[in-house]
Short mmCIF file of C-alpha atoms in Angstrom, two decimals:
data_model
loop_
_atom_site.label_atom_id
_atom_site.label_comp_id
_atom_site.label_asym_id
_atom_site.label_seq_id
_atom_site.Cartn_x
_atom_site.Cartn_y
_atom_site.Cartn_z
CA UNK A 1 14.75 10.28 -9.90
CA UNK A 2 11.08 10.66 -9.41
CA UNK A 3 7.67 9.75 -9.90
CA UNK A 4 4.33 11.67 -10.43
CA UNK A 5 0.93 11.57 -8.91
CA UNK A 6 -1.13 10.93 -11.57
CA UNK A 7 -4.83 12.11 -10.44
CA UNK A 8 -6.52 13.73 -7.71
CA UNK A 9 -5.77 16.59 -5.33
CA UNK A 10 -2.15 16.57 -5.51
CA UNK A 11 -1.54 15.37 -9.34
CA UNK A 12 1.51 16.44 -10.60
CA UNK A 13 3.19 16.10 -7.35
CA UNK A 14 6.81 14.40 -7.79
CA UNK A 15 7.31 11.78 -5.28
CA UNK A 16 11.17 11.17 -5.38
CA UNK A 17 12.33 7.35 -5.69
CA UNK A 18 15.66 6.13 -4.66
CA UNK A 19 18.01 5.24 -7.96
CA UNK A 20 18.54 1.85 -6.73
CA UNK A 21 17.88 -0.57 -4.10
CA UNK A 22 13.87 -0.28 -3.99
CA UNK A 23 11.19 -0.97 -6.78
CA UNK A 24 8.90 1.75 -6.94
CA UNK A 25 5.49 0.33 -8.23
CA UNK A 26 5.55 1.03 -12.40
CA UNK A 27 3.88 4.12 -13.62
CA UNK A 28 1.88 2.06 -15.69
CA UNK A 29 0.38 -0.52 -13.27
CA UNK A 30 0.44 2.61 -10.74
CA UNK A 31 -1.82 4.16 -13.33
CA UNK A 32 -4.05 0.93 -14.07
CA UNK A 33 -4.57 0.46 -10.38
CA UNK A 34 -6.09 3.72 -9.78
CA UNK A 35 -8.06 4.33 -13.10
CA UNK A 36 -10.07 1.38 -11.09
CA UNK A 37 -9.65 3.20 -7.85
CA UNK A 38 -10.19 6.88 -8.68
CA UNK A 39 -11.95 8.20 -5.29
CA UNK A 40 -10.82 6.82 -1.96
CA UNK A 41 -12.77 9.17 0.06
CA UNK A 42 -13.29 7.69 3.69
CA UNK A 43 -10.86 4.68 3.11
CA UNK A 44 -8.26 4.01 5.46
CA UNK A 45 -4.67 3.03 3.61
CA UNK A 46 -2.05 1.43 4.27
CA UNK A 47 1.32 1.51 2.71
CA UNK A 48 3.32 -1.32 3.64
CA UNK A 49 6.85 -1.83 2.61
CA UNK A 50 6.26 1.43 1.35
CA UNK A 51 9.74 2.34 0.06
CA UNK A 52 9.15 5.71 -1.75
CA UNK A 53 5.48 5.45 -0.61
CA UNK A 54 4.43 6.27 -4.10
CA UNK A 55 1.43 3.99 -3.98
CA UNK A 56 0.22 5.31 -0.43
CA UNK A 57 1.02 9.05 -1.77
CA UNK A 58 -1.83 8.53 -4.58
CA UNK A 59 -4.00 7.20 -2.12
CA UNK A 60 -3.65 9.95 -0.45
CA UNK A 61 -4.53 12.44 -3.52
CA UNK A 62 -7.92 10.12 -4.45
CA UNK A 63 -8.94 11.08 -1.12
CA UNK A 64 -7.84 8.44 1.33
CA UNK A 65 -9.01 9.46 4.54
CA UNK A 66 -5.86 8.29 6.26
CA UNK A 67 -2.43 6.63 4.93
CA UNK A 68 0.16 5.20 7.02
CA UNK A 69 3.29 4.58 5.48
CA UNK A 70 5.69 1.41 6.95
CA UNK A 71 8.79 0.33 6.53
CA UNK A 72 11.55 -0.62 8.01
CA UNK A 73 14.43 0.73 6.04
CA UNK A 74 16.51 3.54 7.74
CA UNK A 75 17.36 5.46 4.36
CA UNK A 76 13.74 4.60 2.89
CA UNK A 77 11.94 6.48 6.50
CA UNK A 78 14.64 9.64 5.57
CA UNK A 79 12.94 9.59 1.99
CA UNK A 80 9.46 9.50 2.84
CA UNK A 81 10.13 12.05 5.77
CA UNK A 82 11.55 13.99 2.61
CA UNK A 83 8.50 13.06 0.23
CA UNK A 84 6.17 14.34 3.30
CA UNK A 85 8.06 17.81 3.72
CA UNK A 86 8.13 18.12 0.04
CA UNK A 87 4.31 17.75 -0.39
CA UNK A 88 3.77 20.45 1.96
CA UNK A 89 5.67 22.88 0.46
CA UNK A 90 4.29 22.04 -2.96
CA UNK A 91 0.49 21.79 -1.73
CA UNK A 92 1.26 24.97 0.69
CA UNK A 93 -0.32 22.19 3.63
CA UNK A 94 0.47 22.00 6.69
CA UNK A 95 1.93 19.13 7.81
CA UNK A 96 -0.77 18.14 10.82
CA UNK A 97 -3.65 18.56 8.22
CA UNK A 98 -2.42 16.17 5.95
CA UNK A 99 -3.68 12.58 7.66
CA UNK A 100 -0.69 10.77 7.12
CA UNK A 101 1.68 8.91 9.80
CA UNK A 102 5.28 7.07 9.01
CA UNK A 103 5.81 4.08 10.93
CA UNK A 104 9.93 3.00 11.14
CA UNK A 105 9.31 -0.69 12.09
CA UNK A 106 9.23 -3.94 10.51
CA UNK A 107 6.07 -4.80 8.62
CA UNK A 108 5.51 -8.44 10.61
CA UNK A 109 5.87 -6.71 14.31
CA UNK A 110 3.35 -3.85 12.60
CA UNK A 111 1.02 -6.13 10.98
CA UNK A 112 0.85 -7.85 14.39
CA UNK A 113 0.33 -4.87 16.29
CA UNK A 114 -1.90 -3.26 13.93
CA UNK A 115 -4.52 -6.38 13.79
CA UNK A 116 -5.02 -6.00 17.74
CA UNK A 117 -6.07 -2.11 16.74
CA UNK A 118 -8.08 -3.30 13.62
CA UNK A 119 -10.22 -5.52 15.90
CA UNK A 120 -11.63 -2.48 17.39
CA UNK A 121 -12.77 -0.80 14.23
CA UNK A 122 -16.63 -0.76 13.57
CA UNK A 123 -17.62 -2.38 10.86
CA UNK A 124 -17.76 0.30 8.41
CA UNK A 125 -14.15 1.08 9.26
CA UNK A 126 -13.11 -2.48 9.18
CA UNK A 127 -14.57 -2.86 5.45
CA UNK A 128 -13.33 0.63 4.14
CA UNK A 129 -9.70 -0.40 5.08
CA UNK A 130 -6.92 -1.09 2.48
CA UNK A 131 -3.74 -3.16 2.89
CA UNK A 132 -0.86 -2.26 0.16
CA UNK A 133 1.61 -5.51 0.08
CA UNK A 134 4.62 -4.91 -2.03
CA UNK A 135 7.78 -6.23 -1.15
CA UNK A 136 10.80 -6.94 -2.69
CA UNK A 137 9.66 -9.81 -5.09
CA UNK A 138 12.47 -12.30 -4.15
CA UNK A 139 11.56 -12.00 -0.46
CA UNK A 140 9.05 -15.35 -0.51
CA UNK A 141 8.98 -15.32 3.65
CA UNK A 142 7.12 -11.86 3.58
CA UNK A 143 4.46 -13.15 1.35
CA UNK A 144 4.15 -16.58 3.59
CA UNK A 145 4.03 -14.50 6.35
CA UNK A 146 1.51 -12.25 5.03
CA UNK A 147 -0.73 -15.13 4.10
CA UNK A 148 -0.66 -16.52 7.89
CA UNK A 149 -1.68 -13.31 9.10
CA UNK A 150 -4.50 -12.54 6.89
CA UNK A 151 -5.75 -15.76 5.49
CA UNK A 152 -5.21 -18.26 8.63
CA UNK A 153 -7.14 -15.99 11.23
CA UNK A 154 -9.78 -14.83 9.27
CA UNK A 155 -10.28 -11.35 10.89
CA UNK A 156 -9.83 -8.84 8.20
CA UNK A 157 -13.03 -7.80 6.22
CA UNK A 158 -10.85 -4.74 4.32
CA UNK A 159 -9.39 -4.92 0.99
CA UNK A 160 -5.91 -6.79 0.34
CA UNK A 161 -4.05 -5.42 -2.70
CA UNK A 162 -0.73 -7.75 -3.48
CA UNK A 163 1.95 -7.22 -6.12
CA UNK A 164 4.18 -9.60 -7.12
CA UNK A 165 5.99 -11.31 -9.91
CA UNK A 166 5.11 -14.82 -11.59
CA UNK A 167 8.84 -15.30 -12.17
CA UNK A 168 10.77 -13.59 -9.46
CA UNK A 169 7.94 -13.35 -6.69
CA UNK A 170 5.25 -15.97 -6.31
CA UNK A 171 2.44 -17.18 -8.22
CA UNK A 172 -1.48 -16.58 -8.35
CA UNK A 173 -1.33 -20.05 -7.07
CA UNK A 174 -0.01 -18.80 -4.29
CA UNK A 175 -2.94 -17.38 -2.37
CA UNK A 176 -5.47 -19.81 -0.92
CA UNK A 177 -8.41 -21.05 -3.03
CA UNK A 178 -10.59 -19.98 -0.95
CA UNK A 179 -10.32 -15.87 -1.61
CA UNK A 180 -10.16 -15.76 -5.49
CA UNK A 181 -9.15 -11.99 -6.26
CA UNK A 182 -11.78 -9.77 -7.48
CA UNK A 183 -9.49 -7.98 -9.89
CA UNK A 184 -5.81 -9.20 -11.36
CA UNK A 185 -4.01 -5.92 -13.07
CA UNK A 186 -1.33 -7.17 -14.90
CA UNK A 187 1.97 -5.38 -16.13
CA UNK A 188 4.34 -7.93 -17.99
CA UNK A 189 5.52 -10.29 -15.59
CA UNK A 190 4.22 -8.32 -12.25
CA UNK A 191 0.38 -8.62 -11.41
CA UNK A 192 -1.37 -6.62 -8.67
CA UNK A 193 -3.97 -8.88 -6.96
CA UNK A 194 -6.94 -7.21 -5.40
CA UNK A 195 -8.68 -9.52 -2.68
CA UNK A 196 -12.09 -8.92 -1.06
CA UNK A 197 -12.61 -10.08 2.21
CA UNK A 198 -16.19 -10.93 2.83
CA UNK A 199 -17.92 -9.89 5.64
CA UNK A 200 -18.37 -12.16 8.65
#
């Protein structure tokens, strides 16, 4: 089973996706997402709970000027090792040129690790970041804990892009108040929110 990149250097590209046991982000909120977000060029993306990395693999076609895939999943690391490999034969790339990393390691210990690094960022690379949140919708403690790392600190100035569910994942609700998304994409009962964080 597979997906396609649907613009950008590498459109047409197919991006396999395991049969079961991971939710590759629909083609059609896939393809709503980045008719807003056509040219990434100099943003830095990242891919967490990437599964497939489907998301983080457009990204990387509109430009992205780095992508880092995470997730924790043993099989899910073997397929995007397999996604990577596959790009480079189709693209005839090599590997080092294409800024991409894979990170085996569960998204809270990254997250925690990567905001230490983030810190150090200028400014212009602190605001032209991008944070991909898409876990399994049932898992509610990976959206609470994504909420006390963003929200309760206050220290990211990037781009926050959340999918979720309104029955199976949690609500609009959900997020505090006091960072209304600048953009809802909805698909049926899944919504992609995409959160601004202004500049301190």
């Amino acid at each position: 089973m597979s997906v396609q990149i649907l613009g950008g250097r590498f459109k047409g590209f197919s991006v396999q996706v395991p049969v079961r046991g991971s939710r590759p982000t629909t083609v059609l909120l896939r393809r709503r997402i980045f008719d807003r977000y056509q040219n990434l060029s100099g943003y830095s993306f990242i891919d967490a709970l990437a599964g497939s990395g489907s998301v983080g693999f457009e990204a990387l076609s509109r430009g992205a000027s780095s992508v880092i895939f995470v997730e924790s999943q043993r099989e899910a690391i073997a397929l995007l090792k397999k996604n990577i490999q596959g790009l480079v034969q189709w693209s005839h790339s090599q590997e080092s040129a294409l800024p991409i990393r894979t990170v085996h390691q569960d998204v809270k210990l990254f997250l925690r690790d990567w905001a230490i690094q983030y810190s150090k960022l200028d400014l212009h690379q602190q605001t032209n970041s991008i944070v991909f949140f898409d876990p399994p919708y049932e898992e509610h403690a990976l959206y609470e804990n994504l909420k006390e790392t963003f929200f309760k600190d206050n220290f990211f100035q990037g781009e926050l892009w959340i999918e979720s569910d309104v029955k199976k994942g949690v609500p609009l609700d959900f997020w505090p108040k006091e960072y209304p998304p600048t953009k809802i994409i909805r698909q049926g009962d899944s919504y992609l929110a995409i959160i601004n964080f202004p500049r301190k």
